[in-house]
PDB file of C-alpha atoms and ligand atoms in Angstrom:
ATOM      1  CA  UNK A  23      86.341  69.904 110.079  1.00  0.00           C
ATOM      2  CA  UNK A  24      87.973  67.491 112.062  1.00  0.00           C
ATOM      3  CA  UNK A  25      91.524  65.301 110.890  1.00  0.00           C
ATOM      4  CA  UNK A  26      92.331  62.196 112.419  1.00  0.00           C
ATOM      5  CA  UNK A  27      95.493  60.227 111.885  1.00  0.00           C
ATOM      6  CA  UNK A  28      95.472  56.777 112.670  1.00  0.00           C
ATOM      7  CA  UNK A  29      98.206  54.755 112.705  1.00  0.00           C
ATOM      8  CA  UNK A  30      98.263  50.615 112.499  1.00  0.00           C
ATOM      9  CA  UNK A  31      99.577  48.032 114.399  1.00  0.00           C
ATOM     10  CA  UNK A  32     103.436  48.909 115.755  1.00  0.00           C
ATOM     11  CA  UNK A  33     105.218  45.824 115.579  1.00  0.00           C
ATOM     12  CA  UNK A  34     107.884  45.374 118.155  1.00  0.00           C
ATOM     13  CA  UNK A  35     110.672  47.858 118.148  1.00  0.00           C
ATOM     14  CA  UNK A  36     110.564  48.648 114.451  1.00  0.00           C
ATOM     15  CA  UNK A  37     107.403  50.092 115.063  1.00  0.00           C
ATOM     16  CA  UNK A  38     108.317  51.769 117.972  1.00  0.00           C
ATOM     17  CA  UNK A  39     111.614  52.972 116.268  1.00  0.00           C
ATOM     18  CA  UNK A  40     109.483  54.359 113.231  1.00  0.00           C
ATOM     19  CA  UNK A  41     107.026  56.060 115.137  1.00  0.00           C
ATOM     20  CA  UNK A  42     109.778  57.732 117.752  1.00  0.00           C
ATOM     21  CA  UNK A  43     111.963  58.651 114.304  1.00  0.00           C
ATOM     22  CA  UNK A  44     109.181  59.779 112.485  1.00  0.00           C
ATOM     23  CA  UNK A  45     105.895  60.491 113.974  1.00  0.00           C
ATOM     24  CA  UNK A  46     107.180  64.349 113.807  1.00  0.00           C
ATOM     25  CA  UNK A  47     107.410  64.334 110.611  1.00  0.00           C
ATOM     26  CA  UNK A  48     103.424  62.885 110.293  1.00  0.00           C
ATOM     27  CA  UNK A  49     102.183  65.391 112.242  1.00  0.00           C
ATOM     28  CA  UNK A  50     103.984  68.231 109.804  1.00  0.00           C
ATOM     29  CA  UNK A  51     102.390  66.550 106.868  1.00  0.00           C
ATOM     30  CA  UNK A  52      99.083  66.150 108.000  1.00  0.00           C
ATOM     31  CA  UNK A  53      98.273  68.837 110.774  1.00  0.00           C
ATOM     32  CA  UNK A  54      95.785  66.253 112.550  1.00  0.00           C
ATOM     33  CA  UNK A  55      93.876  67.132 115.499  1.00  0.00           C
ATOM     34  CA  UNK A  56      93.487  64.022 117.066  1.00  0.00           C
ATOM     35  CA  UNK A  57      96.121  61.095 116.546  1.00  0.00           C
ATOM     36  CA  UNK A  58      95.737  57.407 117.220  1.00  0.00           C
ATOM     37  CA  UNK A  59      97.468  54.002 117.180  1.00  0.00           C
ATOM     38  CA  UNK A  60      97.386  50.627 117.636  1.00  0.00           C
ATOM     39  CA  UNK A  61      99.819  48.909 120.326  1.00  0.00           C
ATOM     40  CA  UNK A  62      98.614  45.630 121.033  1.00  0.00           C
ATOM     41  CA  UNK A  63     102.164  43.996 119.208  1.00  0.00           C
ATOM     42  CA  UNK A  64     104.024  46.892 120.372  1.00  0.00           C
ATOM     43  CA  UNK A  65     106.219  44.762 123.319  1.00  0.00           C
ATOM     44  CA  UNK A  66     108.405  42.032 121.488  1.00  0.00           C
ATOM     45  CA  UNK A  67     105.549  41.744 118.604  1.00  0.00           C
ATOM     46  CA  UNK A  68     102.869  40.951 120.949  1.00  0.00           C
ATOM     47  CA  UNK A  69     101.423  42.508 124.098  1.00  0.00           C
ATOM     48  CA  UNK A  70     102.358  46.112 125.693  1.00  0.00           C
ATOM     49  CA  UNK A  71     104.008  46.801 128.814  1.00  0.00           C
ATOM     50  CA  UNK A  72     104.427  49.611 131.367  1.00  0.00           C
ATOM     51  CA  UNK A  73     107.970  50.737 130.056  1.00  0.00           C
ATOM     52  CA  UNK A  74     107.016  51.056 127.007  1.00  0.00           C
ATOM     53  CA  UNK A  75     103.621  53.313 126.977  1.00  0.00           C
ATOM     54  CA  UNK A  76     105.305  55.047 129.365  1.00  0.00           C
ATOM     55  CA  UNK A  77     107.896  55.711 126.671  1.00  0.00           C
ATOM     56  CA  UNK A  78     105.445  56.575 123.928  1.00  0.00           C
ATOM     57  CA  UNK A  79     103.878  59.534 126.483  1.00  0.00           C
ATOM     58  CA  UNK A  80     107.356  60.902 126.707  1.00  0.00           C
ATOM     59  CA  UNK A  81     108.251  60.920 123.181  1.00  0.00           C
ATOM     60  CA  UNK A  82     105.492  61.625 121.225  1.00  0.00           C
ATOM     61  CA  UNK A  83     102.094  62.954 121.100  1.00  0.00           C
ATOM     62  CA  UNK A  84      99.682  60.287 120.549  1.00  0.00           C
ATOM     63  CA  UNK A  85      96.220  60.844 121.881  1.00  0.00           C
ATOM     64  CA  UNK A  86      94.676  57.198 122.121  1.00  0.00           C
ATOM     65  CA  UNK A  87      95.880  53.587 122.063  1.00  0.00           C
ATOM     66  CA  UNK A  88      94.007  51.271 120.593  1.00  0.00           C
ATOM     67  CA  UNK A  89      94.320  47.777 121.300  1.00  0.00           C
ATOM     68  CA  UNK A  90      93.361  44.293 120.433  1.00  0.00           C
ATOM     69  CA  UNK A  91      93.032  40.253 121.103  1.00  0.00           C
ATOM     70  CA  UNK A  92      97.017  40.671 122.524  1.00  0.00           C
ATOM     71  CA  UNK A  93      96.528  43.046 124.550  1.00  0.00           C
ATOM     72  CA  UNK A  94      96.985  40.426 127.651  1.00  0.00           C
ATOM     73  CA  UNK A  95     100.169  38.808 126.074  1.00  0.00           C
ATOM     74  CA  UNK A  96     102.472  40.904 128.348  1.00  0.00           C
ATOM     75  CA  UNK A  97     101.202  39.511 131.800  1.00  0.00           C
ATOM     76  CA  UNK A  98     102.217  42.921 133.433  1.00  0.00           C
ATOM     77  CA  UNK A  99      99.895  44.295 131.721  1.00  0.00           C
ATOM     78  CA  UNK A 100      96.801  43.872 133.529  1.00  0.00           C
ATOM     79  CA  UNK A 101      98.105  45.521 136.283  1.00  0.00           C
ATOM     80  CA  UNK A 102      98.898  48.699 135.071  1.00  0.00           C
ATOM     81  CA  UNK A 103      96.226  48.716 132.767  1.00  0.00           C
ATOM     82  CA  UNK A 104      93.589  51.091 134.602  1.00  0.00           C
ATOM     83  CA  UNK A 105      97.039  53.423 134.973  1.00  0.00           C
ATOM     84  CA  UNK A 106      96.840  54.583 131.341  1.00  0.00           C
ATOM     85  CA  UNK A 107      93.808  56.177 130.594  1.00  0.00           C
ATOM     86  CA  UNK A 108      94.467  57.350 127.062  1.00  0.00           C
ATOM     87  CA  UNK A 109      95.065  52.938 126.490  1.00  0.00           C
ATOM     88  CA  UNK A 110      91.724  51.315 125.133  1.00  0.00           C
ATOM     89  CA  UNK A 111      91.068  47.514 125.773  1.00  0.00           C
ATOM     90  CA  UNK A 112      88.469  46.381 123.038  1.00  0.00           C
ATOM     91  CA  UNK A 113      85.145  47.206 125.226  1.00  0.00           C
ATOM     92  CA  UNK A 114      83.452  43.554 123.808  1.00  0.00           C
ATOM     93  CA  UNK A 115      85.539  41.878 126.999  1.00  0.00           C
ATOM     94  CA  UNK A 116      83.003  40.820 129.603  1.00  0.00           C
ATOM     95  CA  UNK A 117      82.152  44.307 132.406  1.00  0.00           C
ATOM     96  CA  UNK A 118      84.998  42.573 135.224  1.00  0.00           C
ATOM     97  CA  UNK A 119      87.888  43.209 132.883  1.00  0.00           C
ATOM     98  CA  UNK A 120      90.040  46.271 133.457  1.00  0.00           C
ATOM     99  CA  UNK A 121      90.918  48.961 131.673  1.00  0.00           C
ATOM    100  CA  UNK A 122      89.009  51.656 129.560  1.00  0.00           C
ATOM    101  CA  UNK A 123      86.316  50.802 126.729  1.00  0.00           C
ATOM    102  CA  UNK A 124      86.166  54.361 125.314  1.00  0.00           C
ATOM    103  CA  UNK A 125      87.885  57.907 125.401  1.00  0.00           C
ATOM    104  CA  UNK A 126      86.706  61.146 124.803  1.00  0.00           C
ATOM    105  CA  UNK A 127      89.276  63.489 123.281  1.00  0.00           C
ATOM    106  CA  UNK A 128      88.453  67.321 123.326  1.00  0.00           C
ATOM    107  CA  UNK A 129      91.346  70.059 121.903  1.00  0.00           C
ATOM    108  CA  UNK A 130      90.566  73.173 120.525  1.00  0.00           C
ATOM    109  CA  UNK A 131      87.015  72.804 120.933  1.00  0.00           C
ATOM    110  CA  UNK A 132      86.811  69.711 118.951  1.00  0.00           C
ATOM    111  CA  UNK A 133      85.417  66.377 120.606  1.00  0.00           C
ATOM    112  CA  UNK A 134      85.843  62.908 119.119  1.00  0.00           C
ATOM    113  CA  UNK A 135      85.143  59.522 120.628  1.00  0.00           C
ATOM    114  CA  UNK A 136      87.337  56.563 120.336  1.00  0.00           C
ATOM    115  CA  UNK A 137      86.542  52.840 121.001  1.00  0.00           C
ATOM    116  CA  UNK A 138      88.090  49.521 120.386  1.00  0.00           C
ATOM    117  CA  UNK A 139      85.848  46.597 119.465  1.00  0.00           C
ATOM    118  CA  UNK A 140      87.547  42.711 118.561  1.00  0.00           C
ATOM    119  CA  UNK A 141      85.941  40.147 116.374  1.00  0.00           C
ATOM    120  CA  UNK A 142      84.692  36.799 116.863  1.00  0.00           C
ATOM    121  CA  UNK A 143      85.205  35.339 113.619  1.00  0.00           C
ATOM    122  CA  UNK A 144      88.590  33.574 113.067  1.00  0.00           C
ATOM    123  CA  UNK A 145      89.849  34.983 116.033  1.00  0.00           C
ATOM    124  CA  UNK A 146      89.920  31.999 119.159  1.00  0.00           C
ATOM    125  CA  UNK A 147      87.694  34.291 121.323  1.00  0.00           C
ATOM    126  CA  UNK A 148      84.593  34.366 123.076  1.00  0.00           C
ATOM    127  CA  UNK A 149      83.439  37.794 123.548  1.00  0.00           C
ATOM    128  CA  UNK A 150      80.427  39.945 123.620  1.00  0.00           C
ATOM    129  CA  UNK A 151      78.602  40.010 120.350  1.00  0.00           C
ATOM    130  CA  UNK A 152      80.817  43.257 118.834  1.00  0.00           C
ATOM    131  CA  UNK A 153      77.570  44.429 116.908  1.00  0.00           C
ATOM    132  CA  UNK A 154      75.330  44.796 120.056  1.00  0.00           C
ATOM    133  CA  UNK A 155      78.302  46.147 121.958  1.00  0.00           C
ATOM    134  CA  UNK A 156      78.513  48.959 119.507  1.00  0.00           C
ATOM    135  CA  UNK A 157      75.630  49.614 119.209  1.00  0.00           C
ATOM    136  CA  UNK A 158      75.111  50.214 122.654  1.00  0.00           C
ATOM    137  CA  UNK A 159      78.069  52.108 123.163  1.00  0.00           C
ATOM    138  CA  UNK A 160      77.671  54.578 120.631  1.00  0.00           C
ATOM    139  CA  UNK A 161      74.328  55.300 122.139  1.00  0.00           C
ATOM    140  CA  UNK A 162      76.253  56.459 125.031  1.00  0.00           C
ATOM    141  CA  UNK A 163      79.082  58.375 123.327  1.00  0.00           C
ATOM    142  CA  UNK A 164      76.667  60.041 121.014  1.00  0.00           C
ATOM    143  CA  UNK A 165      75.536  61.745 124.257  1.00  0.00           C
ATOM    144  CA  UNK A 166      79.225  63.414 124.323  1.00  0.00           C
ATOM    145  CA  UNK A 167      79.577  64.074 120.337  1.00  0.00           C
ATOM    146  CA  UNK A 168      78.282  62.903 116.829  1.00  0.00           C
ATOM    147  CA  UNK A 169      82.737  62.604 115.985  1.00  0.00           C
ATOM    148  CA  UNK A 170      82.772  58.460 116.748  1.00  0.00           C
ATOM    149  CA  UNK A 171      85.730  56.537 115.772  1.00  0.00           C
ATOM    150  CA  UNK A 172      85.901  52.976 115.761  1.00  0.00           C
ATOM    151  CA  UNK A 173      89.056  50.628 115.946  1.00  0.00           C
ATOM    152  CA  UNK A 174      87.523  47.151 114.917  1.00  0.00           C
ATOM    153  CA  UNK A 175      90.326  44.867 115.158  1.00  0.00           C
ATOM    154  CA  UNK A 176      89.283  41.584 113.725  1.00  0.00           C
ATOM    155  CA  UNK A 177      90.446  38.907 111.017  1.00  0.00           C
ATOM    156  CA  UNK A 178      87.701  38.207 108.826  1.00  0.00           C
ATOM    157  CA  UNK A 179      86.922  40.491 106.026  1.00  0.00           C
ATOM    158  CA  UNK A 180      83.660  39.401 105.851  1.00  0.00           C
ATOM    159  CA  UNK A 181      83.007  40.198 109.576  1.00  0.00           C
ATOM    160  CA  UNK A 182      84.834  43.701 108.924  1.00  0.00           C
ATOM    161  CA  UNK A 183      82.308  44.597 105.981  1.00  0.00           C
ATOM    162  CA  UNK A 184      79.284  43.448 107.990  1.00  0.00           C
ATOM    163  CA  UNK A 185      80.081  45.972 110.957  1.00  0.00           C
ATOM    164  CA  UNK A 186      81.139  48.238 108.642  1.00  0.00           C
ATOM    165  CA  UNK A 187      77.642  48.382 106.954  1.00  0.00           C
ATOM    166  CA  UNK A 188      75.556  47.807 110.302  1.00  0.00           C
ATOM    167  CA  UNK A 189      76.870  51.187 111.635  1.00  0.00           C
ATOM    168  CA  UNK A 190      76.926  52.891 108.538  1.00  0.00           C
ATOM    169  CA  UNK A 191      75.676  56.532 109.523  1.00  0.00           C
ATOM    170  CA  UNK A 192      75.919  55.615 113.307  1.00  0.00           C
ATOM    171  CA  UNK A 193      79.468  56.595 113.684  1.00  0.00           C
ATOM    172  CA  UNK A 194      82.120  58.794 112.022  1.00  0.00           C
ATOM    173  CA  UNK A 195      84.555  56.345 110.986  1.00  0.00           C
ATOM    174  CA  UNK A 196      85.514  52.567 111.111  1.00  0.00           C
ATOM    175  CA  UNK A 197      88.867  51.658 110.614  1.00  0.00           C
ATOM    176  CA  UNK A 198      90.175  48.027 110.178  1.00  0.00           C
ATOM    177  CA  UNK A 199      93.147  46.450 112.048  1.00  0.00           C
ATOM    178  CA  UNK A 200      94.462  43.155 113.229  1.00  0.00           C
ATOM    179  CA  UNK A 201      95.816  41.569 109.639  1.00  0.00           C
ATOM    180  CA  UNK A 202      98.875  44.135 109.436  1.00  0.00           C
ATOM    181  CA  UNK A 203      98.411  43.634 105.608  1.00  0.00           C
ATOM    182  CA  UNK A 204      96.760  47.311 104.943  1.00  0.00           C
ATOM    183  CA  UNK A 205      93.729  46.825 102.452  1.00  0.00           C
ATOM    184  CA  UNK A 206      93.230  48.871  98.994  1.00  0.00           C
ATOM    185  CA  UNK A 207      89.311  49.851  99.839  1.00  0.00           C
ATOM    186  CA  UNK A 208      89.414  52.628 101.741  1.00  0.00           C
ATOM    187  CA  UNK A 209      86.266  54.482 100.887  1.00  0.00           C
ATOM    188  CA  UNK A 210      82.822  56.827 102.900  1.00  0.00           C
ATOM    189  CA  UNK A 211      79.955  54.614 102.755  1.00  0.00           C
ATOM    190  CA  UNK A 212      76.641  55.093 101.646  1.00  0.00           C
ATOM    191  CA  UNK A 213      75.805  57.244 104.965  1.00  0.00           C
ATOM    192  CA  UNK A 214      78.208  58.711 105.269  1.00  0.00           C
ATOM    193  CA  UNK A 215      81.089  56.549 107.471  1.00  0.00           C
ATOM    194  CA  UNK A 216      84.558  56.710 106.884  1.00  0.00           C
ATOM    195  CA  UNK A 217      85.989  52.863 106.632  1.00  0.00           C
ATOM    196  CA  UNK A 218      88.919  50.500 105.532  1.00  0.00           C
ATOM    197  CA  UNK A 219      88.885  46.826 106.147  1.00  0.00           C
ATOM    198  CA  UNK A 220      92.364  47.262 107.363  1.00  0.00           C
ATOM    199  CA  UNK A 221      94.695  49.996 107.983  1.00  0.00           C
ATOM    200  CA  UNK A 222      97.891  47.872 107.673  1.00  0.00           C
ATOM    201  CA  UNK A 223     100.981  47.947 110.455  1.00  0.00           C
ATOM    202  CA  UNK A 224     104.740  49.714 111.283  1.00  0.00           C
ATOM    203  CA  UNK A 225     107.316  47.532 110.746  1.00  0.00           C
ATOM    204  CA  UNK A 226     109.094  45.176 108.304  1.00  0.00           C
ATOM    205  CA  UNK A 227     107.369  45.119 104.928  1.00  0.00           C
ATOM    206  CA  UNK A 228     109.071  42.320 103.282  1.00  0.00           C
ATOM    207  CA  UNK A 229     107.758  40.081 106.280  1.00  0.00           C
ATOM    208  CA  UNK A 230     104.680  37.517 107.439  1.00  0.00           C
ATOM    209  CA  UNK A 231     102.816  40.141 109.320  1.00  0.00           C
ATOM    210  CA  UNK A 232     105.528  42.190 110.533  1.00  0.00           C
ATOM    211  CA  UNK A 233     107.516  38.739 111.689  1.00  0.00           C
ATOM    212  CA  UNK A 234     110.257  37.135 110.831  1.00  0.00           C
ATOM    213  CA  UNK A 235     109.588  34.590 107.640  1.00  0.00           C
ATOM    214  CA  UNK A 236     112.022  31.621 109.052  1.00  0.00           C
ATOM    215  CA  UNK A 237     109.668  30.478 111.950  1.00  0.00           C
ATOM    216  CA  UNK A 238     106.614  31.542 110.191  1.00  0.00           C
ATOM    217  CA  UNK A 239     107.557  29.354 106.883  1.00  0.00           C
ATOM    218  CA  UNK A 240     108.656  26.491 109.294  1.00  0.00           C
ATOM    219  CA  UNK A 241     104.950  26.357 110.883  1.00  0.00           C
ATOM    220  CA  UNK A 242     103.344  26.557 107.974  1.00  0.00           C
ATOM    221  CA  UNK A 243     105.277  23.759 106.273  1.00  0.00           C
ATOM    222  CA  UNK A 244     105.465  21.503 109.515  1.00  0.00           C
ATOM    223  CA  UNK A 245     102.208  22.572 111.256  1.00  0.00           C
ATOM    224  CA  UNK A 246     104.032  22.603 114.419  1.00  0.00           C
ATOM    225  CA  UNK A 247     103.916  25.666 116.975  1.00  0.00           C
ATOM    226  CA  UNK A 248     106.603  28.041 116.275  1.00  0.00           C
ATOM    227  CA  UNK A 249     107.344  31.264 118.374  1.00  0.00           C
ATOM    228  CA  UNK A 250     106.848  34.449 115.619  1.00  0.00           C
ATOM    229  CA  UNK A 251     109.724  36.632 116.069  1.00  0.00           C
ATOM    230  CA  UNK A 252     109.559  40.586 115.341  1.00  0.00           C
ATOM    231  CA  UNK A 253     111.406  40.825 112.156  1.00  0.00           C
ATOM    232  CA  UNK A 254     113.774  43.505 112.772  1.00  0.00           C
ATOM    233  CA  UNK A 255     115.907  44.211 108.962  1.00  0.00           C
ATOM    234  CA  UNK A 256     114.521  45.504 105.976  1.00  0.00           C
ATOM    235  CA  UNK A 257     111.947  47.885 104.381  1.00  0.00           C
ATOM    236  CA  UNK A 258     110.488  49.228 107.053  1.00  0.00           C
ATOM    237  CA  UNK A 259     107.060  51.070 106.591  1.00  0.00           C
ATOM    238  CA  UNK A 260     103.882  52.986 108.276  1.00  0.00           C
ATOM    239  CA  UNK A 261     100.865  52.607 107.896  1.00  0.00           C
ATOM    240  CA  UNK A 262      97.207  53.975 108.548  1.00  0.00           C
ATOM    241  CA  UNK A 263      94.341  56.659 107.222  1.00  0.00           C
ATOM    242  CA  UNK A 264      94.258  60.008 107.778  1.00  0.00           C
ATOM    243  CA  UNK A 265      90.567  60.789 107.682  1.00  0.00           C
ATOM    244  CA  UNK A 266      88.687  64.015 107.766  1.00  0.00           C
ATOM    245  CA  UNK A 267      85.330  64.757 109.541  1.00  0.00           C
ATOM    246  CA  UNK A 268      82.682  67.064 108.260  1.00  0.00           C
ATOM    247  CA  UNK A 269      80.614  69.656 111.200  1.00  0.00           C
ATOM    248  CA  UNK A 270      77.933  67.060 111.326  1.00  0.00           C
ATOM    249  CA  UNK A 271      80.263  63.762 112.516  1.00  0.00           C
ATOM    250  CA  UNK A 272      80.462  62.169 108.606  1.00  0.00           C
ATOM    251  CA  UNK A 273      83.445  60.754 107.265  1.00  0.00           C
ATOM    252  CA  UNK A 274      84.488  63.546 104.391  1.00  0.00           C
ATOM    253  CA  UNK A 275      88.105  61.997 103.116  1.00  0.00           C
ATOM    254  CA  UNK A 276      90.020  58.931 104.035  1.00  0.00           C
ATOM    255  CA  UNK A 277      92.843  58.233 102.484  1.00  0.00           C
ATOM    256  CA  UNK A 278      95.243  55.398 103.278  1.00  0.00           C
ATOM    257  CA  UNK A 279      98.556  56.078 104.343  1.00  0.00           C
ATOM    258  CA  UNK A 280     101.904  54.352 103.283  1.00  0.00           C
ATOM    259  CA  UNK A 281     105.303  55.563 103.928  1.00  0.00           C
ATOM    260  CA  UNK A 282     108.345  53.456 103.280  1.00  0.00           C
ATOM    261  CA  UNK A 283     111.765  54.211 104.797  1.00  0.00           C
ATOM    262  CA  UNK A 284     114.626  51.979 104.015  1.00  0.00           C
ATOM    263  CA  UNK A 285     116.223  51.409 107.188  1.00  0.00           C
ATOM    264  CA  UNK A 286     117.692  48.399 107.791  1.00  0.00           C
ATOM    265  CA  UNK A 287     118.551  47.613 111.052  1.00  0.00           C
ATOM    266  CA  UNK A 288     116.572  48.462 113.938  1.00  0.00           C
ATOM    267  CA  UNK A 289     119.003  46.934 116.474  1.00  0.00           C
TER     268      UNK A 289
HETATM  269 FE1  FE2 B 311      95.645  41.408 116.706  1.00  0.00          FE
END
């Protein structure tokens, strides 16, 4: 059996704060093998820097970083990107973009594969079909092991289901991310897959998204641009799946994760 915990979106430095605080205690309560998380909003809300993964490494124990449509935000990033092996870039982006499209993790004679996909629907980009670029990916990482994990990071449900149901039995597990609003349908498909529509975020609960409601509220209402700010009091909580494998790469258990800590300030 394999256990994988996956952790959603960090948002800004509550989610860093949370998972420095607290990823300890995570791994105490659910012994995972393999851990994984989503950075893409990790610098200022959106985009990842340098400092800052290289500040994850040092602190805690995360085995792969999964990504998303901000993952460009911080314009540093594309520099160091190819520096950080363990840090996935969704691997839909056209071949002469850098950075990695999969990793293999092996520990204690257990093997999973991790990739990143982003979807088209809703989402302002113009990528590779996700659905042909999985399935020829997977082709490849089946080569490696049958334990395939997939971080689809997209903003329609409807898209989410759809890939969800086209790789049913293909791959070990397909976990949801992008909305930051975790999803109550966390279930193993008919062959056998592991999947959530969305495994929610770390940060402020009583928020838009993990932002601050002021700006949000004041684009909504005027329909002019507003910079989102990282909302940085109140609730705080993380979220994700912990998931469990059987010997044959099929999702056995998911379960959705959901810890609240009432910290206020993260300043
Ligand atoms: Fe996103």
């Amino acid at each position: 059996m394999i256990k994988i915990l996956f952790i959603g979106d960090l948002i800004g430095r509550p989610g860093r704060k949370l998972i420095f605080n607290h990823f300890n205690e995570l791994l105490e309560r659910y012994s995972p093998d393999f851990t994984i998380v989503n950075i893409e909003n990790v610098a200022g809300g959106m985009g990842i820097t340098k400092k800052i993964v290289d500040e994850l490494e040092k602190k805690v124990n995360i085995d792969v970083y999964t990504t998303g449509n901000h993952v460009w935000d911080k314009k540093e990033f594309e520099k160091y990107v190819n520096h950080f092996e363990k840090v996935l870039i969704p691997a839909n982006y056209p071949d002469n973009v850098p950075g990695n499209r999969f990793k293999i993790c092996k520990k204690n004679n257990k093997t999973i594969a991790v990739a990143n996909l982003l979807g088209r629907a809703l989402m302002g980009v113009n990528l590779e079909c996700p659905f042909k670029t999985a399935k020829s990916l997977i082709e490849k990482l089946k080569k490696e092991t049958e334990n395939i994990i997939i971080d689809f990071h997209a903003e329609a449900t409807s898209e989410k289901n759809a890939l969800a149901l086209y790789l049913d039995g293909y791959v070990s597990a397909i976990i949801g991310t992008h909305t930051h609003i975790q999803t109550a349908d966390e279930r193993i498909l008919d062959k056998g897959t592991a999947y959530i529509t969305d495994a929610g975020m770390c940060g402020i609960y009583n928020s838009v998204i993990g932002y601050d409601e002021k700006n949000a509220i004041k684009k909504f209402i005027t329909q002019m641009p507003k910079k989102y700010e990282v909302k940085t009091s109140g609730r705080a909580v993380i979220q994700g799946v912990f998931i469990e494998l059987d010997d044959r790469g099929k999702g056995n258990k998911i379960e959705r994760v959901k810890i609240f800590y009432w910290q206020f300030f993260f300043y």
